[in-house]
Coordinates of C-alpha atoms in Angstrom, one line a residue:
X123 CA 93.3 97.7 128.1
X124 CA 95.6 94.6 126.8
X125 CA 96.4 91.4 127.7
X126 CA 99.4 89.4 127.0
X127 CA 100.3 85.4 126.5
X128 CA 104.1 85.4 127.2
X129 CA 105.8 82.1 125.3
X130 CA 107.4 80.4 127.9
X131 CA 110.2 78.1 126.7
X132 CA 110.1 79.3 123.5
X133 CA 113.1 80.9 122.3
X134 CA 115.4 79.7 125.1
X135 CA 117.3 82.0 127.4
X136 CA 120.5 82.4 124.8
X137 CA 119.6 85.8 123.3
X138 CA 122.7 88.5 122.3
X139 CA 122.3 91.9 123.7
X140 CA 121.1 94.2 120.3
X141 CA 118.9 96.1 119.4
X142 CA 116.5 95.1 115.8
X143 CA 118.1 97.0 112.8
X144 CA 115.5 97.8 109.8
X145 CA 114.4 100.3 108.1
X146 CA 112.5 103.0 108.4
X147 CA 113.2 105.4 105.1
X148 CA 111.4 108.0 103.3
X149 CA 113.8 107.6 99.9
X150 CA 114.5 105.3 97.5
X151 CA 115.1 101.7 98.9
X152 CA 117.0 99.7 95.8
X153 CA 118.1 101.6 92.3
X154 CA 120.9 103.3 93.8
X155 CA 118.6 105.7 96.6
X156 CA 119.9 104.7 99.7
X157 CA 120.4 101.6 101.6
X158 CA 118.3 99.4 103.6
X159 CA 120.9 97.0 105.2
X160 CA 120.9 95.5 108.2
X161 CA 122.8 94.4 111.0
X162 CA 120.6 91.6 112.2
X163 CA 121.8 88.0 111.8
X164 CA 120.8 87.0 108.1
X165 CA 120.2 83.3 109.7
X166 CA 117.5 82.0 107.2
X167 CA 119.7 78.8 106.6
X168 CA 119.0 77.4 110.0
X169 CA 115.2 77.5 109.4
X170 CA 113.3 74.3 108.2
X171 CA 109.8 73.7 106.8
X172 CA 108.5 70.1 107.5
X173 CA 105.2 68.4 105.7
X174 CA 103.1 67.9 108.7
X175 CA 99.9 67.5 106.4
X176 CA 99.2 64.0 107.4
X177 CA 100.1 64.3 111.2
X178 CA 97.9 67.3 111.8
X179 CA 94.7 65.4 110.0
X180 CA 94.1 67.1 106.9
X181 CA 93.6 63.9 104.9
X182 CA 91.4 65.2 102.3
X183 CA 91.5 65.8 98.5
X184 CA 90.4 69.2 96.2
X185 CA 88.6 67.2 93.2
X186 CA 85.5 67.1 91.4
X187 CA 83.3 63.8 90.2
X188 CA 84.5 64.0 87.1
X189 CA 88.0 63.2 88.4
X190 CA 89.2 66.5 87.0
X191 CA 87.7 70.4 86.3
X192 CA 85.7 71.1 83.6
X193 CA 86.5 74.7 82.5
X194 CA 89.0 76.7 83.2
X195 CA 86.8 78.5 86.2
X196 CA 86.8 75.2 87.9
X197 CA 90.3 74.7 87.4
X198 CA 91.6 78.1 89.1
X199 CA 88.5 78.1 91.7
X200 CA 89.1 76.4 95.5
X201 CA 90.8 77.9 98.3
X202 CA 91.1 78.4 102.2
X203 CA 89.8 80.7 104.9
X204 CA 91.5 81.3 108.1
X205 CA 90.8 82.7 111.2
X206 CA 90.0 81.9 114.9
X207 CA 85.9 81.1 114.1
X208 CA 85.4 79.8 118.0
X209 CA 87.4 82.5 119.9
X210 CA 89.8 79.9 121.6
X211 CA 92.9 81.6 120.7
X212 CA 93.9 79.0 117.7
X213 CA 93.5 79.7 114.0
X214 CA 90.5 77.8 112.4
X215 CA 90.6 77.1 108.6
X216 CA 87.7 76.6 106.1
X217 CA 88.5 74.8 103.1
X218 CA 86.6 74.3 99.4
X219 CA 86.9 70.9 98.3
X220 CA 85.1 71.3 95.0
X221 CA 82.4 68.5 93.9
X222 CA 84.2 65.1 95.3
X223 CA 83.1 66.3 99.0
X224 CA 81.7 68.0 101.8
X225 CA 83.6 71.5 102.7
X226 CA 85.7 71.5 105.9
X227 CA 85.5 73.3 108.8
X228 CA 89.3 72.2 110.0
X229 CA 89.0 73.2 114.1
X230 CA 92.6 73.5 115.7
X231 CA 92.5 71.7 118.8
X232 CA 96.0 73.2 119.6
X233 CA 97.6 70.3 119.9
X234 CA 99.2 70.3 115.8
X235 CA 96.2 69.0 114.4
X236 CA 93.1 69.5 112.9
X237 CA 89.4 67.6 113.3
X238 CA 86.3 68.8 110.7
X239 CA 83.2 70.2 112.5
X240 CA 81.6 71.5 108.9
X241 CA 79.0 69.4 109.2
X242 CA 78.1 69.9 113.2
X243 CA 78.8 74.1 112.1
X244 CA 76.2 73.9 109.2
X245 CA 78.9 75.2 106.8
X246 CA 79.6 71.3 104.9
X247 CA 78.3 72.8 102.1
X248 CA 78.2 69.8 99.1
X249 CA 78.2 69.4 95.5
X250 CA 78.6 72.6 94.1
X251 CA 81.7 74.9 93.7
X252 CA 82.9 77.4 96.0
X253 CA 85.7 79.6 95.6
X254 CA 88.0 81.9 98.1
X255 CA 86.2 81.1 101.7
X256 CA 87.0 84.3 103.5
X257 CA 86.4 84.5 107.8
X258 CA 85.5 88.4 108.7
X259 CA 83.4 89.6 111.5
X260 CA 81.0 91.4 109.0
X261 CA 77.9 91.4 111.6
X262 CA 80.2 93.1 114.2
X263 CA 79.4 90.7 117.1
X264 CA 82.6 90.1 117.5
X265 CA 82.8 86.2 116.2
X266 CA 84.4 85.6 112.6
X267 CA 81.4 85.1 109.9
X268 CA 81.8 83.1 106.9
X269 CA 81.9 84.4 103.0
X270 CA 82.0 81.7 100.2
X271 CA 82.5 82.4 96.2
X272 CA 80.8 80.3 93.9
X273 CA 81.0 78.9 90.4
X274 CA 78.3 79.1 88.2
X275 CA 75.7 77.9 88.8
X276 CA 76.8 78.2 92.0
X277 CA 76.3 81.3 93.8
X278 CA 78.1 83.2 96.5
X279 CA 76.6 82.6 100.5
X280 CA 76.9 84.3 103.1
X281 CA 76.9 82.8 107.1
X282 CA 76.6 84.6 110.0
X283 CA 78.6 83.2 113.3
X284 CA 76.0 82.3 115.6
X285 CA 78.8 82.2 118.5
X286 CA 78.1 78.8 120.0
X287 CA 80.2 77.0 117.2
X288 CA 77.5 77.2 114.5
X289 CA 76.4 78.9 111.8
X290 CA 73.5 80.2 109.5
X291 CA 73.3 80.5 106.2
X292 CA 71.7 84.1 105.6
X293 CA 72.6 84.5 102.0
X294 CA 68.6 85.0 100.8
X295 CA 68.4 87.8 103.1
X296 CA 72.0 89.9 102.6
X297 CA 70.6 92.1 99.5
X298 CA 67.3 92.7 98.6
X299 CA 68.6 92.4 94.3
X300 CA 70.5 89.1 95.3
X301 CA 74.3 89.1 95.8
X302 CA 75.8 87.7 92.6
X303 CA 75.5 84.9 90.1
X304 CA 78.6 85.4 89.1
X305 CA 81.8 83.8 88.8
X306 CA 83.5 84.6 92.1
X307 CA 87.0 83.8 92.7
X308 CA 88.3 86.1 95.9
X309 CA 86.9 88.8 98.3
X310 CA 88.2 90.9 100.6
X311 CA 86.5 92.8 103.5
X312 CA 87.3 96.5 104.3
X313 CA 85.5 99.8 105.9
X314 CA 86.2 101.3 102.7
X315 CA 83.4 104.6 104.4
X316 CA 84.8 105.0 107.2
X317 CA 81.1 103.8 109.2
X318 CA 83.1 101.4 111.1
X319 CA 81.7 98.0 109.5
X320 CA 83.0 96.2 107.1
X321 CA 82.3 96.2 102.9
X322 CA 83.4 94.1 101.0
X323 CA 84.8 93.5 97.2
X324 CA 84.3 90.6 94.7
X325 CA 86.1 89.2 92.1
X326 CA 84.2 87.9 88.8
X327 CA 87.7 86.5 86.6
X328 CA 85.7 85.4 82.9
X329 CA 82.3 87.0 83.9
X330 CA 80.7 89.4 81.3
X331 CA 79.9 92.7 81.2
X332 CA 77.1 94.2 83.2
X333 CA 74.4 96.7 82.6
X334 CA 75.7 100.3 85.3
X335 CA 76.9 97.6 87.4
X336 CA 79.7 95.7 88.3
X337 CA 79.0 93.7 91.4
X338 CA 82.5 94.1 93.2
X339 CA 82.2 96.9 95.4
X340 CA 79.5 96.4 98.5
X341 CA 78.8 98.5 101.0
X342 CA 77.5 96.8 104.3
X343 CA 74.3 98.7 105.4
X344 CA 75.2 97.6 109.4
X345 CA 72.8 94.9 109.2
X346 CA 74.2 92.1 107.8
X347 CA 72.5 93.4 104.3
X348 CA 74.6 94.4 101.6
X349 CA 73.9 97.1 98.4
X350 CA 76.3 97.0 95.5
X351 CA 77.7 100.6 94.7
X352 CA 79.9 99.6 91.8
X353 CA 78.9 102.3 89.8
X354 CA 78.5 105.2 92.5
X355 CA 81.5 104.3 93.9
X356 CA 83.4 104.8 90.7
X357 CA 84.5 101.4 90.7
X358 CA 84.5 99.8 87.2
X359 CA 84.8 96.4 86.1
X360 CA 87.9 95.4 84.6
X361 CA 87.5 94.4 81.0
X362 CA 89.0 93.1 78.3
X363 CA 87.1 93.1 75.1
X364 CA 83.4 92.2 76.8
X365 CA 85.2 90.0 80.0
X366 CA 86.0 91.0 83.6
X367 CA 89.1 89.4 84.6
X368 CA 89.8 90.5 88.2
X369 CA 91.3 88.2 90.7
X370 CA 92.7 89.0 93.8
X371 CA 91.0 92.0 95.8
X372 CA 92.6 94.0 98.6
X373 CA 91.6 97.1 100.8
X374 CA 94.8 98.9 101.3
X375 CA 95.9 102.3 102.6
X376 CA 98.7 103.4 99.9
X377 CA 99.1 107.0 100.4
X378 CA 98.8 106.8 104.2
X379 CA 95.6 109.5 104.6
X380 CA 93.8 107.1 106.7
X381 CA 91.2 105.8 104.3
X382 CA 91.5 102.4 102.5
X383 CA 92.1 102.3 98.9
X384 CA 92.1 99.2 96.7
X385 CA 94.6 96.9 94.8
X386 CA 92.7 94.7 92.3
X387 CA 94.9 91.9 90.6
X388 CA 93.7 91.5 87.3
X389 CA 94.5 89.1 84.3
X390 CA 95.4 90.5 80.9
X391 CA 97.1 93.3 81.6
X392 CA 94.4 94.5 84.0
X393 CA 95.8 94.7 87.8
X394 CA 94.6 98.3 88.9
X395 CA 94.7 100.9 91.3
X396 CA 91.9 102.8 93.2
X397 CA 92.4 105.5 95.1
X398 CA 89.7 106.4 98.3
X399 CA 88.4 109.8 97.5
X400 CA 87.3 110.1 101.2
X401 CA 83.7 110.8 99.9
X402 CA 82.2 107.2 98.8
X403 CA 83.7 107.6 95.8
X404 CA 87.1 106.4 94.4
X405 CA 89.4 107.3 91.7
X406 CA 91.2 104.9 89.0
X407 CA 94.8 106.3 89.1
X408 CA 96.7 103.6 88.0
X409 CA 100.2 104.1 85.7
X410 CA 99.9 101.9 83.0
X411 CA 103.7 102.7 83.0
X412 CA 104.3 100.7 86.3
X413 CA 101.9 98.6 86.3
X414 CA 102.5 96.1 83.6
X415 CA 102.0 92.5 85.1
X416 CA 101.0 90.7 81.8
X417 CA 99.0 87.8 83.9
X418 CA 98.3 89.3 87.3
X419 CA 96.3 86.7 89.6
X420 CA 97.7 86.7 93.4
X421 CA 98.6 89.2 95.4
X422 CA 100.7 90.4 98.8
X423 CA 100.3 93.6 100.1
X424 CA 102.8 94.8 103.1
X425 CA 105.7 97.3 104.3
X426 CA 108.3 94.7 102.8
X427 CA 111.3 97.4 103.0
X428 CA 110.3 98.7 106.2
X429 CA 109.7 102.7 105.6
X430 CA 106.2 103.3 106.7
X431 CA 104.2 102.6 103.2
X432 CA 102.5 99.7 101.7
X433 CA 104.3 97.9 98.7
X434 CA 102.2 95.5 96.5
X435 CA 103.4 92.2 95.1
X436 CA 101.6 90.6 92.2
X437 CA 102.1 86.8 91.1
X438 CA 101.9 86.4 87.7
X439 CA 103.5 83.8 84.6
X440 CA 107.4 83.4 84.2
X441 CA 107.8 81.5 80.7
X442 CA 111.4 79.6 81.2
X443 CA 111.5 78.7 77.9
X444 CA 110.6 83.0 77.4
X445 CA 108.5 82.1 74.3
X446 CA 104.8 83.5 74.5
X447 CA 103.3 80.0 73.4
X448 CA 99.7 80.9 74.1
X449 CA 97.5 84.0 75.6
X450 CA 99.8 84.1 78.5
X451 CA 102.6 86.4 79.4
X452 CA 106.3 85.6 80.2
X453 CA 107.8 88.0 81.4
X454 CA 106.7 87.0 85.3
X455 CA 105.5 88.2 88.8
X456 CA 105.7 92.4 89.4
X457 CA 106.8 94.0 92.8
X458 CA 105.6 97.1 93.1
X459 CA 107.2 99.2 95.7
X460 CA 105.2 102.5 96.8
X461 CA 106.9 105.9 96.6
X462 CA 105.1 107.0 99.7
X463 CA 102.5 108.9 98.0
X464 CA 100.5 106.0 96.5
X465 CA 102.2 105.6 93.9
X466 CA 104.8 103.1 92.5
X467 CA 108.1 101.8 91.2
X468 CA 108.7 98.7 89.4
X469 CA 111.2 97.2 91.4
X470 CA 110.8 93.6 90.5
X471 CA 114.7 92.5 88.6
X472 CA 116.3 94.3 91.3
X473 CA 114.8 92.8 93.7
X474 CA 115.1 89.7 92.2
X475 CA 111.4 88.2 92.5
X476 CA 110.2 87.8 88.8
X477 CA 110.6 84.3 88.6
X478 CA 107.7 82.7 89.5
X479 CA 106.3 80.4 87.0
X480 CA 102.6 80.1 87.0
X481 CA 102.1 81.9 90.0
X482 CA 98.7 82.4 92.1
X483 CA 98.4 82.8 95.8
X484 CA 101.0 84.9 97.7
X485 CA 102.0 86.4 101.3
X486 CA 104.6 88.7 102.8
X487 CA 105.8 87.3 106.6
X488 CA 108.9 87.2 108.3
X489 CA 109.4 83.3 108.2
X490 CA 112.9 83.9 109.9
X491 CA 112.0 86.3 112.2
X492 CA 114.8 88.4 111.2
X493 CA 113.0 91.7 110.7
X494 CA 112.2 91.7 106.8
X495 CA 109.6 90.6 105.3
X496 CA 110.1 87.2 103.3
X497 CA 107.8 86.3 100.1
X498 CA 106.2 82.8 99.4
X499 CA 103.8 82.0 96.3
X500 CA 102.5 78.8 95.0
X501 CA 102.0 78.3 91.5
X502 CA 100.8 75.6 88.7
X503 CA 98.5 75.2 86.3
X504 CA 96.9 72.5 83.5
X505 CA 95.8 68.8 84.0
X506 CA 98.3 65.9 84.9
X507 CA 100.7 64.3 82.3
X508 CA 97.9 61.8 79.8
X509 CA 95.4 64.0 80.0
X510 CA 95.8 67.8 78.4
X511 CA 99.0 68.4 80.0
X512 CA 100.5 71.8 80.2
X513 CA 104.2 72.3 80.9
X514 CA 103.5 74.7 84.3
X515 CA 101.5 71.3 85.6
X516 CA 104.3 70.5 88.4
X517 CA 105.6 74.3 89.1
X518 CA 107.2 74.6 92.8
X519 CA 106.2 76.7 95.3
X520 CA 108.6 79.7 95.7
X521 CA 109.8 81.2 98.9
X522 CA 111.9 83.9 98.5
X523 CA 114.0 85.5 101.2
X524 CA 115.1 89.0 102.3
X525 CA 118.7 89.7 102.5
X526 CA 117.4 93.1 104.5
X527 CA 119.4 95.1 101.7
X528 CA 115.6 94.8 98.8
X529 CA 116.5 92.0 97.9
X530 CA 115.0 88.5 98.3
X531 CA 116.7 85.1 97.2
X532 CA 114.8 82.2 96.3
X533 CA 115.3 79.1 98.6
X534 CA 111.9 77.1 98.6
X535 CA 113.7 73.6 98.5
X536 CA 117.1 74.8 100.4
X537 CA 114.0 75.5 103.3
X538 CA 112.6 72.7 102.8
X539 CA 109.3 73.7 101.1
X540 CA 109.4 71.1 98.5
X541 CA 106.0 71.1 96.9
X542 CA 104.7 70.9 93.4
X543 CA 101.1 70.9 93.3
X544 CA 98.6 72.5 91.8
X545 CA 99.0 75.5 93.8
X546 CA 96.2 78.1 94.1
X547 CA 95.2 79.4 97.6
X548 CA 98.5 79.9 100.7
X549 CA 98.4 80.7 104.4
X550 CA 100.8 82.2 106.0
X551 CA 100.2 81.8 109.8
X552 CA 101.5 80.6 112.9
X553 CA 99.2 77.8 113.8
X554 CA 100.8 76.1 116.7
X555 CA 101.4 79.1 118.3
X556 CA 105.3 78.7 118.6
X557 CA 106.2 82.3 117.4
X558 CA 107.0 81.4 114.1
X559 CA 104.9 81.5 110.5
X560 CA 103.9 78.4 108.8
X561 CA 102.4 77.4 105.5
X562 CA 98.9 75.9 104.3
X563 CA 98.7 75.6 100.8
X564 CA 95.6 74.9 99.1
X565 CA 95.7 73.1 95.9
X566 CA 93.1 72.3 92.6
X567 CA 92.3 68.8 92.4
X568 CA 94.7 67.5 94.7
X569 CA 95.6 67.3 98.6
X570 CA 96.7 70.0 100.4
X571 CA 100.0 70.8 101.9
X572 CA 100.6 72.0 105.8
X573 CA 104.2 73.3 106.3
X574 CA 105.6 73.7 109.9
X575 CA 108.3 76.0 110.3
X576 CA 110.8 74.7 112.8
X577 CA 112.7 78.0 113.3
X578 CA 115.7 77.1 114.5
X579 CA 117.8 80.6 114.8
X580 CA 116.6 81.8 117.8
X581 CA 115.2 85.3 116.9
X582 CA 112.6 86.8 119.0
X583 CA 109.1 88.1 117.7
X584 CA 105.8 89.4 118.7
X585 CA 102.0 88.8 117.7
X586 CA 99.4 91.7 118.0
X587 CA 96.0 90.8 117.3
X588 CA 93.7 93.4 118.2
X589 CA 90.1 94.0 119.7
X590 CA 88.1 96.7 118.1
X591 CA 85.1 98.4 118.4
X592 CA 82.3 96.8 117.1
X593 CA 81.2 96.1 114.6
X594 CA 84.7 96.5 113.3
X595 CA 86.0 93.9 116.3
X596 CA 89.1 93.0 114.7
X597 CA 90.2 96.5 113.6
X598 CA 90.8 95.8 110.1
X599 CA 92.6 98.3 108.1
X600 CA 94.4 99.3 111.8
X601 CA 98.1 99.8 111.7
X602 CA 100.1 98.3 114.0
X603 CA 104.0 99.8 114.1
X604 CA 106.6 98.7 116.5
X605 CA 109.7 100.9 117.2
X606 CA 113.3 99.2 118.5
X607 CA 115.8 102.5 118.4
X608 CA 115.2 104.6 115.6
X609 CA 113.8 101.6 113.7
X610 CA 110.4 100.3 113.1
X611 CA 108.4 97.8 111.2
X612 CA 104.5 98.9 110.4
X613 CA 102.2 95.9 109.8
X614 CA 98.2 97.0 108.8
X615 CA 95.8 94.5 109.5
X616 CA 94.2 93.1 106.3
X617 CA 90.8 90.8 105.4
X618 CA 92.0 90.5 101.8
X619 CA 92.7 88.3 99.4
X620 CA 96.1 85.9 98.8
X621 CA 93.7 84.7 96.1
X622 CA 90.6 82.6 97.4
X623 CA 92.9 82.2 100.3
X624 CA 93.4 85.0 103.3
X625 CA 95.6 85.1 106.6
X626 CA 94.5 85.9 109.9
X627 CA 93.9 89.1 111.1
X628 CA 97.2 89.6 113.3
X629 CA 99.9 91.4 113.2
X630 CA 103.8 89.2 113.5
X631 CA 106.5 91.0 113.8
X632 CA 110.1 89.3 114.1
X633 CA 112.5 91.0 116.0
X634 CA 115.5 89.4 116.0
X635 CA 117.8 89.5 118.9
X636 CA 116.1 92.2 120.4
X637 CA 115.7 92.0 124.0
X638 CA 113.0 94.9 124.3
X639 CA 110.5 97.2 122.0
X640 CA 110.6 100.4 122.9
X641 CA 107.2 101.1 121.4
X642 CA 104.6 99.1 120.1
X643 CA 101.6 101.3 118.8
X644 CA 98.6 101.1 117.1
X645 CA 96.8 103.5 114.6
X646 CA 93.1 102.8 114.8
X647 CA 91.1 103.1 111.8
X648 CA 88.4 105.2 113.4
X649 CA 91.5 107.9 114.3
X650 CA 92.4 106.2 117.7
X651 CA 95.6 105.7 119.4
X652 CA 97.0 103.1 121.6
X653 CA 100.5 103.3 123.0
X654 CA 102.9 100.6 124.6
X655 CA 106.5 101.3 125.7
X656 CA 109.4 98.6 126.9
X657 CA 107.4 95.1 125.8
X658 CA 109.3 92.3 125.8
X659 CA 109.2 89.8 123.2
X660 CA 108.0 86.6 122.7
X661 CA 104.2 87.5 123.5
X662 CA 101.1 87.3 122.0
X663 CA 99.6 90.2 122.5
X664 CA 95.9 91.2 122.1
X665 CA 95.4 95.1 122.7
X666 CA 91.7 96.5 123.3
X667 CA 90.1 99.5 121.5
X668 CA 90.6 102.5 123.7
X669 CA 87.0 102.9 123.9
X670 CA 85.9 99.7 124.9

């Protein structure tokens, strides 16, 4: 079955007769093997991003009592979930304020703003810590449960979506050995087994080492209860000298053999690769070689070059005066473009995306709706001028554009994304429903930032979100590929981590001055097909499990 929302209105009824032009190619992308241009109007100049923050209600600060973090856990931790929690077709975010406040349940009433129901919900959780609020259906009811990292002493909880706008808190009951006391920064949700619920990973940046066990890998016993397989699984803590400094988390098929692998961001020189052995174990195969980030904390995972595979972007610490002054790299962010086979090149000069200063959460979407996928990251770090002041204190946001050839530009403040917070958690998402992607950034110890894009260029797009069969009822780690001509664009849905940030679970595709998609299909995790010919554009479109 599926259902459609056509966008009336929307896009007007000036669109040029074409057909979408990108990329779908089994060689070499940039460094002189082949070419990825494209005909599509390159109109990014006529988009705009306006601060909306205070007009859509979100007039609340990240701080602590103290007036500032104490400890460098505290300074990195916060975040945002996001996700449609009460089924009304809007996208819901949950926010970590730190200690100054109440968390927020931020409800979108659809009309551009926001109004907090935490406290009505049960989830105004108060005077403790929480870092990397993550929305994923992980009892399989179909409504979006709520996972929440902690700070020592706080500890991660877990809240099960009661369905009439509530929820409750079953943390005490998820594992019979307790989840984790823990530093946790990020999670991110995946049916790593194949049993068709959803595990999930953990992040523990500056804990120590463990005794067999790392508590990042667990596996979801299809009961709401949870058992840690770290060590089973194969899945070793990252460490440096006796600390675990993983970050951002993220379930990811890289070689394309239908089970999901994992992309841990890592600090230190210890961003890895996992590969899914396909038998509850996995295998570290990553290429010291290629994978080199010096600082890796954020990360984007997504087809950004259009042929069929899964690239991997990783913010990390551009030095502009290129001196390393302290234990942090220079040398910037890595993008990471896969051969096809799981493995990777180090595309990042050519592409042009290493300049990132400080950089932390991250996201691939087409903000233009041209057909490539753009790249936005917000960055920052240290306390404010008077106090222990860091030069990376008032870093901008960057938002770097495709020029469909695999290359991006940089053009935050020519977009008008002029923001220089404290940058650690980013949204990308369309949450007025207009057909194009927006912005939420979440930052440390200061008020967040909501960007509306006002696309003004006309290009056409579509939005798949997808009904699966429970308990996996938003089909994560489904692929959803469209085909205009001999050209396609191959989105796979993903519960990961930004860091302690995450996107909905939908797939946006822009099309630009196509008229019609001659396929839109969908790869089920469980082996399942679906199959749509001649859609029109401008839709949201919300496609049912063949099987239910």
């Amino acid at each position: 079955m599926w259902r459609l929302d056509i966008v009336k209105n929307l896009r007007g009824l000036n669109f040029i007769f074409g057909f979408l032009l990108i990329f779908i190619l089994s060689f070499g992308l940039i460094g002189g093997c082949g070419s990825s241009g494209s005909n599509l109007n390159q109109t990014t100049n006529n988009i705009q991003f306006i601060d909306i923050t205070s007009q859509a209600g979100l007039n609340y600060n990240h701080s602590f009592v103290r007036g500032r973090p104490n400890g460098e856990s505290q300074l990195i931790s916060g975040g945002v979930a996001a996700g449609d929690y009460d089924k009304d077709g809007w996208v819901d975010l949950y926010v970590a304020r730190g200690t100054i406040g109440p968390n927020l349940l931020l409800r979108n009433l659809g009309n551009g703003t926001f109004v907090d129901v935490g406290k009505s919900a049960g989830v105004d959780l108060s005077g403790i810590i929480t870092s990397g609020p993550t929305f994923a259906d992980f009892s399989g009811d179909g409504f979006l449960d709520l996972f929440l990292g902690g700070i020592f002493p706080t500890e991660i909880s877990l809240f099960v979506n009661n369905g009439n706008g509530t929820f409750s808190d079953i943390t005490a009951s998820a594992s019979q050995d307790g989840l984790s006391n823990k530093d946790t920064f990020s999670v991110a949700f995946g049916d790593y087994d194949l049993d068709n619920d959803l595990d999930f990973f953990m992040t523990h940046w500056g804990s120590g080492t463990v005794d067999g066990s790392s508590e990042h890998l667990w596996r979801n016993n299809g009961d709401s209860t949870f058992t840690d397989v770290s060590a089973e699984s194969g899945i070793s803590a990252t460490y440096q000298g006796d600390q675990d400094f993983t970050f951002a988390p993220n379930f990811a098929d890289i070689n394309n053999d239908g089970y999901p692998d994992i992309l841990l961001s890592g600090d230190f020189g210890t961003s890895q690769v996992f590969v899914n052995q396909k038998n509850g174990t996995f295998a570290n195969t990553t290429d010291t070689n290629v994978i080199t980030d010096e600082n890796g904390m954020g990360a984007a995972v997504a087809d950004y070059d259009n042929d069929g595979d899964l690239d991997w972007f990783v913010s990390s610490i551009y030095d502009p005066n290129m001196v390393a002054e302290a234990n942090w790299g220079i040398s910037g962010n890595r993008l990471y473009r896969n051969k096809g086979d799981g493995t990777f090149d180090d595309v990042t000069i050519q592409a042009g995306v290493e300049h990132g200063f400080w950089g932390w959460g991250s996201c691939f979407a087409d903000f233009d709706n041209d057909g490539n996928l753009d790249l936005v990251h917000v960055n920052g770090f240290g306390f404010a001028p008077g106090g222990d002041s860091v030069e990376f204190f008032e870093d901008p946001t960057r938002l770097f554009m495709s020029n469909g050839d695999g290359t991006l530009t940089e053009k935050a403040l020519k977009l008008g994304l002029d923001d220089v917070g404290q940058g650690r958690g980013v949204v990308c998402f369309d949450f007025d429903r207009d057909g194009d992607v927006d912005l939420f950034i979440a930052n440390n110890n200061q008020a967040p930032k909501l960007f509306r894009n006002d696309g003004g260029n006309n290009n056409n797009f579509l939005n798949v979100k997808l009904n699966g069969l429970p308990p996996n009822t938003e089909g994560v780690g489904s692929r959803v590929t469209i085909a205009i001509g001999n050209k396609a664009q191959m989105r796979e849905l993903n519960a990961g981590s930004n860091f302690v940030s995450q996107n909905p679970v939908l797939a946006h595709f822009g099309l630009g001055d196509a008229e019609l998609i001659d396929e839109v299909r969908v790869d089920w995790l469980d082996g399942n097909t679906t199959v749509l010919q001649n859609v029109t554009p401008n839709q949201f479109l919300t496609l049912d499990h063949p099987n239910l």
